[in-house]
Coordinates of N, CA, C and O and ligand atoms in Angstrom, one line a residue:
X1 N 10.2 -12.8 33.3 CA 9.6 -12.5 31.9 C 8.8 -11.2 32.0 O 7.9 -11.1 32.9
X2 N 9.0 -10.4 31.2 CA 8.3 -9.4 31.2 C 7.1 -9.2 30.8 O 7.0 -9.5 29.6
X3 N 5.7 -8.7 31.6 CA 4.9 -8.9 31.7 C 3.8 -7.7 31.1 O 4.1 -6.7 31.9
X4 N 2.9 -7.4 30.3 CA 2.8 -6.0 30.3 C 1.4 -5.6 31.5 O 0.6 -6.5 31.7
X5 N 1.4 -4.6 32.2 CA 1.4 -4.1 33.2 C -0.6 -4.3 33.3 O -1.3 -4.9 34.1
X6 N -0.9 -3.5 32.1 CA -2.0 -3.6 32.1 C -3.2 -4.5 31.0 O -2.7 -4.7 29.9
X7 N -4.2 -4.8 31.1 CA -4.6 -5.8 29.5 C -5.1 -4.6 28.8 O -5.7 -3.6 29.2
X8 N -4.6 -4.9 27.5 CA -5.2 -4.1 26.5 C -6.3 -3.9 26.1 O -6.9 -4.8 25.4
X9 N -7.0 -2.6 26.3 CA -8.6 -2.6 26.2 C -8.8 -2.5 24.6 O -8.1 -1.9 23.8
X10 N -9.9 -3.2 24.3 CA -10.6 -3.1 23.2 C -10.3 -2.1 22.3 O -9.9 -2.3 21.2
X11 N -10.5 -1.2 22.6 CA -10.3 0.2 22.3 C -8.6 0.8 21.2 O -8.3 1.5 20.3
X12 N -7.8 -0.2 22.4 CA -6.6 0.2 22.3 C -6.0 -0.6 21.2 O -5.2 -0.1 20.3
X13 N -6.3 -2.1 21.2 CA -5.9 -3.4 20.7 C -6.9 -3.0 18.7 O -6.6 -3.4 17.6
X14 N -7.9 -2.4 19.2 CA -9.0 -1.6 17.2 C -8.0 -0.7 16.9 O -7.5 -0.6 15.8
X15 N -7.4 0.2 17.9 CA -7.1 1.1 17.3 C -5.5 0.6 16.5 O -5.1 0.8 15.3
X16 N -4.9 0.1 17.5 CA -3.3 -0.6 17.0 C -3.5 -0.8 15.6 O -2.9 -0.1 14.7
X17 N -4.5 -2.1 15.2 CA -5.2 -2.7 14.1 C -5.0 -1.8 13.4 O -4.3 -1.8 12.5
X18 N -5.8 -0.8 13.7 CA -6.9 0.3 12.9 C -5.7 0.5 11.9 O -5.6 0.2 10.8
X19 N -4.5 1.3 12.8 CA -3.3 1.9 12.0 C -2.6 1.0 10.9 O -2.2 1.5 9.9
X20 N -2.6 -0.1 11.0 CA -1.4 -1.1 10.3 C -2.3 -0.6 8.8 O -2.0 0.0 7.8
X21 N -3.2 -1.1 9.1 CA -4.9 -1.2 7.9 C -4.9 0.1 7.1 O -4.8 0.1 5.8
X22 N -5.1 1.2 7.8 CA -5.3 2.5 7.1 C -4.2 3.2 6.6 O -4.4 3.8 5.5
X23 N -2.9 3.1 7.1 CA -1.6 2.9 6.8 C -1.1 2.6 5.4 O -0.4 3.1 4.6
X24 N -2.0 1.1 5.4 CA -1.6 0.4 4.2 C -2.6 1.4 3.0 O -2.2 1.8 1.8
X25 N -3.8 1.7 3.7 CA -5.2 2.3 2.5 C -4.6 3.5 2.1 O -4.7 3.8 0.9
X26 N -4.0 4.3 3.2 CA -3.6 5.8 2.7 C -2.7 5.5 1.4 O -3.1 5.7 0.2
X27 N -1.4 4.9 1.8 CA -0.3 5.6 0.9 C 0.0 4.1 1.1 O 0.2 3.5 2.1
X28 N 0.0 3.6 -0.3 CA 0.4 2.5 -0.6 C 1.5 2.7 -1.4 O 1.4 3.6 -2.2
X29 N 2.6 1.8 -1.5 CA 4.1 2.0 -2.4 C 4.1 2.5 -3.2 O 3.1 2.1 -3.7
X30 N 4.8 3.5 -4.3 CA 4.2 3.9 -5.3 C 6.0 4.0 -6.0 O 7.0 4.4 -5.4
X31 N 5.8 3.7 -7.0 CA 6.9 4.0 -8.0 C 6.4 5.0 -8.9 O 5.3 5.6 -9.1
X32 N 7.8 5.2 -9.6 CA 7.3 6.2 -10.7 C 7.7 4.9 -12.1 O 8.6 4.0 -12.2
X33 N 6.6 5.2 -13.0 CA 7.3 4.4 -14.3 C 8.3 5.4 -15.0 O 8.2 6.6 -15.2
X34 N 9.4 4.3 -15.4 CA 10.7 4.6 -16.0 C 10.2 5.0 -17.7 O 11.0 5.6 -18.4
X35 N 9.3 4.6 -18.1 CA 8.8 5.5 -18.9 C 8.0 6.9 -19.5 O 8.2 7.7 -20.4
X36 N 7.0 6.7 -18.6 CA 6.4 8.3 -18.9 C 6.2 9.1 -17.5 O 5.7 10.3 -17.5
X37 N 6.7 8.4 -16.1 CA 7.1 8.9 -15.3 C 5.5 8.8 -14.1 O 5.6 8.8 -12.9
X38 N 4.8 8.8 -14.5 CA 3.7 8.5 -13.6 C 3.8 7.7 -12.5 O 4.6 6.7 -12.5
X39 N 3.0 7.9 -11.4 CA 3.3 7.3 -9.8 C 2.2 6.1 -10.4 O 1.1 6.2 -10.8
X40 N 3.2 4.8 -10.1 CA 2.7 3.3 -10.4 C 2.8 2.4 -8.9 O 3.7 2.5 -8.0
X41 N 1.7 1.5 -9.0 CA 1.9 0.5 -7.8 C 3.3 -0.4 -8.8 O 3.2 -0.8 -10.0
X42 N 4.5 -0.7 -7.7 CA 5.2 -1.8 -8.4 C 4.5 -3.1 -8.7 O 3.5 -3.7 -8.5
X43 N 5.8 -3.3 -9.3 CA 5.7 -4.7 -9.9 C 3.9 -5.0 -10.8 O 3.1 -6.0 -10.7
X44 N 3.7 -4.1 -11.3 CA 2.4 -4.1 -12.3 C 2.6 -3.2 -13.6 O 3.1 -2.1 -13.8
X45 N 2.2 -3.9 -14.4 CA 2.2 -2.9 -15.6 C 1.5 -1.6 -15.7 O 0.4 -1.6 -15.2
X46 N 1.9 -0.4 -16.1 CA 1.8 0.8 -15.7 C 0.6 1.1 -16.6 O 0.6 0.8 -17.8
X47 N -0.4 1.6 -16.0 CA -1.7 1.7 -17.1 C -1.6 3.1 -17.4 O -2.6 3.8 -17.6
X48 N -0.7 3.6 -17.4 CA -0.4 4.9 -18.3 C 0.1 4.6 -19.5 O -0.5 5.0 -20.6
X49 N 1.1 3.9 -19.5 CA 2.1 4.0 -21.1 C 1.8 2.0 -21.2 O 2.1 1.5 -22.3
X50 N 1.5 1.2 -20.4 CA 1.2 -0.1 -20.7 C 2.6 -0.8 -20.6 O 2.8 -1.9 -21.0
X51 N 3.9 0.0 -20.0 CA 5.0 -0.8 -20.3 C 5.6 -1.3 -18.8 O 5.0 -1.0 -17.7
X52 N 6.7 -2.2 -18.9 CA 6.9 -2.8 -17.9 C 8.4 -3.5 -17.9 O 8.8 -4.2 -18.8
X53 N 8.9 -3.1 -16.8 CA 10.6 -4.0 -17.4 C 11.1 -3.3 -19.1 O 11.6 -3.9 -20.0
X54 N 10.6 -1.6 -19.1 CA 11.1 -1.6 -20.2 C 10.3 -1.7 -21.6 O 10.3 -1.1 -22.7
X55 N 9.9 -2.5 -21.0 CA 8.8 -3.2 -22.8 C 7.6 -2.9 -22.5 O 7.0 -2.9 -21.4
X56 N 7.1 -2.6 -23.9 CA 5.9 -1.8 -23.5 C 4.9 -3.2 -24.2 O 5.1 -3.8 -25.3
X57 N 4.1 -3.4 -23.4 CA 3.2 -4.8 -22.8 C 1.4 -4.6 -23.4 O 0.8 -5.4 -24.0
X58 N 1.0 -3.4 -23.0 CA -0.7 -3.6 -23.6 C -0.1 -3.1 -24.9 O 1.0 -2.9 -25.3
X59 N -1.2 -3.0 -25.5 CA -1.7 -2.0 -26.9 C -2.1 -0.7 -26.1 O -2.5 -0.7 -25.0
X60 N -1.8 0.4 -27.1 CA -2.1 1.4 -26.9 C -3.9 1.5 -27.3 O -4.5 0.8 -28.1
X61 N -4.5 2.6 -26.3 CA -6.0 2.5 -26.2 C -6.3 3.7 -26.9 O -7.2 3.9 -27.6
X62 N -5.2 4.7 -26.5 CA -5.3 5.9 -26.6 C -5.1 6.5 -28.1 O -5.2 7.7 -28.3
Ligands
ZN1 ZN1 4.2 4.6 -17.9

């Protein structure tokens, strides 16, 4: 069985972490909404135009 050679220092095992984490903080998924085209996190109603699946879901504020 393969064995890894050396133990992972502290250092190495935060930093591994570090990336998955900041990774996620940088650039998180982003769509565009199919209606006014703005970069949206999926699967949420778009708080630009309030629509979603199409159908537009809040009231307008604006
Ligand atoms: Zn929109």
């Amino acid at each position: 069985m393969a064995v890894p050679k050396r133990k992972t220092s502290k250092w190495r095992r935060n930093q591994r972490r570090a990336q998955s984490f900041f990774s996620r903080l940088k650039s998180p998924s982003l769509s565009e909404c199919p209606e006014c085209g703005e970069r949206i996190l999926p699967h949420r109603v778009c708080p630009y135009c309030g629509s979603y699946k199409g159908r537009e879901i809040l009231p307008e504020t604006k």
